[in-house]
Structure formats: structure tokens, C-alpha cells
Amino acid sequence: MGSDNQHKIGILGSGKGSNFLAIQNSIRSGYLPASVEIVLSDVENAGILTIAQDHHIPHHFVNPGRFRSRLDESAEAECIRLLRESGVYWVVLAGFMRVLKGAFLEAFADRIVNIHPSLLPSFPGLHAWEQALDYRVKYTGVTVHLVDRGVDTGTILAQHPVPVMDDDTSLTLHQRIQQAEWQLYPRVLKNLVTGRYSVRGRNAVLKEDHFQA
Amino acid sequence: MGSDNQHKIGILGSGKGSNFLAIQNSIRSGYLPASVEIVLSDVENAGILTIAQDHHIPHHFVNPGRFRSRLDESAEAECIRLLRESGVYWVVLAGFMRVLKGAFLEAFADRIVNIHPSLLPSFPGLHAWEQALDYRVKYTGVTVHLVDRGVDTGTILAQHPVPVMDDDTSLTLHQRIQQAEWQLYPRVLKNLVTGRYSVRGRNAVLKEDHFQA
């Protein structure tokens, strides 16, 4: 770390973009010393691209190709090219619904961050809040982690618990988890872009604050 | 439920008995309207038997037999007999290190309670706090659940999250989790013995309080 582009973020998302909006609002309020340089989506009419447009941030639809759960080779190459040209250090997944493969992981090794709507390792994969409801846990939560070759298995940067209420529906629980996401993601990104994380293998710890005389 | 022995508890434990002591203290303080009628252990010199003796509670060492991870048939039958004779409704596992099998589960169906030192379904089985440390989660916790045929898979009654600190050792994390256990177990047992839980399959919910005019 310590690169001079460490504050530059690229975002990948497939949906409405509520986490991107939370990040962007944290930047505009001065809380998060970062800048979103580019937003990419595999969904042509995704809300996240509209938000990028409203905020005058470069944004692109990248045709994902013939696969359902990942990008094909040319889409992956296109994403890598666009992110590199934009000069970003961090690739931040914000509701991106495809698994990233080898070439992408190598291009941005240990610089891809994801947020997952459960306390991993419980409930990896899709619709984690529905998995939690079906299992009838009393607490689920939110996990921010680095992305590795597994599905939601990478080094954990931060977590936050969220209670499950007896009368929760999929909708009410998902909303409560999302509100926790909008708090946690900007907080973790602030620690990342300011170089406060020390990551060794699975062990990601926050360095002590340095006090100046 | 609604039986007239619903406040009577039998305890099974293999170790020091700190959860049993927390339960017993909650009873003596008047918080938990229950009584521990009997304490059984598969370990002859277990601290939990000494605590029972100090509190003048009937207690027995039951020779577990030839297996390492479960009771043999005669030991299981002996436990069932002793628990039945003591008139208990609830069987409360407090650091009991053996898996209970069919005959026992049938004898006390849906009336066996366990406390597990993680937020299940993460980290079932032995040394859950070490599993959590190795995985480097930022939150783990405590789960109280009914016992079924699986290992730590039964219906969840309550959970409580516990933070993992960057400088935690196995010892410091285990102590923090145990302190959460000593809070949570008496609270759940209070709701159980007063009939406040409604359990249907995996779904255990607390009934609304009834207000009287």
C-alpha cells in the first residue's frame, strides 16, 4: 500500500446502487477521503449507472457475455482496461452479482472489496438474508471482505451484527441489513484508503493510531 | 408445555460448571424461577459436581462407558433413569462434551437445551472460539438452542454477538464468550420455564406478554 492513487475507487454494481450512493454521500460530506473515478455495471439499465450520471462520474455498461454468473473473457478484459485507465487503486463491489475470476483477481490482487449481507462464514452466496430467515437465527449481519477465488470466503475486514426480529419478513430484514451496510461500508473504506489496515493472509487488523507530539 | 414440573431442571456437564453456577446464582437471586433437581457428569472429578455438592443439590458421576464422544447404552439409560426419578422437565447441557443419541433425545424430546460458544450456524463442534479466531471473524457469539440429532443444528432459542478483538488470544476470546454465556443462559431459561417460548419446528418465538386488567 502507500500508493499515491490509494484514494481512487472504482465501483462495480448490478442493481440500484444504494451502497454506491452511501459511499458517494460519505465522500461529499467529507467523511471519506476518496473519489469514485468510475462506475461499471453488467446491467444496462441498472440504477447504479443513473446515480453515477447524476453525480457526473464516468460510468459504463459492460456487456457481460454469454454466462449467467460470471463475466466472459472479453467483458472481464474490458472491465480491467477501464478500471486501469481510470487510475483506481481499489475495486469496490456494490451489489455486483457476478463472481470475478482469475484474470480480474490477479489484475487487482488484494484490492477488491465486497460487502456481504450476513455474518460470514454463515450464509455465503445469494439471498443471504433469506437463508438467515429460513435458518431462524436471532442475529445475522454484514461482512466487508477482500475478494478471493472462493464465494464470500476472503479475508474479513469488518463485520457488524444485525438482529432478526420474530416478525421479520424478507423485506424488513433486508432493509435492516442494508441500513447496516450503508454505515459499515464507508467506515471500512475510510480505513482502507487511509492505509490503516494491515493485512497478512486472513488477518486484517487496524493499525494503532499514531499520535504526533 | 404447561406441565407442573416445568420449573424443574436437570443439568449435564463435563467441566468446571461455570454455566451451572451462573444458573444456580440466578435462581438464588430470585431472577430465575426454577430449581436444579439433579446434576450429572460423565467426568468423575468434574468441578460441576463439586459445585452441586456445595449447593446441596443431588449429583452423580455416570460412567460414560467405552466411547469417547458419546455415552454407551447403559450410561444413557442410567442418565435417563436418574433424570426421570428427579422429576425434571428440562435437561440443560452446561459444558457437556458428549453427543446425545436417539434414546435420550426421545426421552426428553424438545426439552434438551444447549449453549454453544459461537453464532451458529458458524463454527459448530468443538473449540468454536478457536475456529472463530482461525477464521478471523470480527464477531462471534453465543447460541442457546434445542438439541436435535445433529451437532449444534437444533432450533435456535436465542443468540448474542460477541466482538473479536485484534489482539485476542484463545483465552481472552473464550473468557469474553463465557461472560456472554453466563448472561444469556439464565435469561433463556427464564423464558423457557415460564412458558414464554412458542416453538414450531425451527421457529422459536417469544410470546407477547399478557397484561392483566
Tab-separated table of C-alpha atoms in Angstrom, chain A residues 14 42-43 62-73 75 95-101 126-127:
chain	number	residue	atom	x	y	z
A	14	SER	CA	-25.616	-4.666	-10.884
A	42	ASP	CA	-23.148	-5.571	-16.167
A	43	VAL	CA	-26.808	-4.485	-16.301
A	62	VAL	CA	-20.096	-3.654	-19.935
A	63	ASN	CA	-21.872	-6.442	-21.798
A	64	PRO	CA	-21.218	-9.456	-19.584
A	65	GLY	CA	-21.379	-12.011	-22.416
A	66	ARG	CA	-22.894	-15.448	-22.506
A	67	PHE	CA	-22.562	-16.620	-18.904
A	68	ARG	CA	-25.107	-16.082	-16.150
A	69	SER	CA	-22.929	-15.981	-13.040
A	70	ARG	CA	-19.662	-14.513	-14.326
A	71	LEU	CA	-18.235	-12.188	-16.964
A	72	ASP	CA	-16.919	-13.735	-20.156
A	73	GLU	CA	-13.288	-13.198	-21.081
A	75	ALA	CA	-16.055	-8.474	-20.626
A	95	GLY	CA	-24.236	-5.268	-5.313
A	96	PHE	CA	-22.254	-6.830	-8.170
A	97	MET	CA	-23.965	-10.145	-8.912
A	98	ARG	CA	-21.231	-11.992	-10.781
A	99	VAL	CA	-18.247	-13.952	-9.496
A	100	LEU	CA	-14.879	-12.464	-10.517
A	101	LYS	CA	-12.377	-14.903	-11.986
A	126	LEU	CA	-27.169	-15.393	-2.890
A	127	HIS	CA	-30.053	-14.031	-0.791
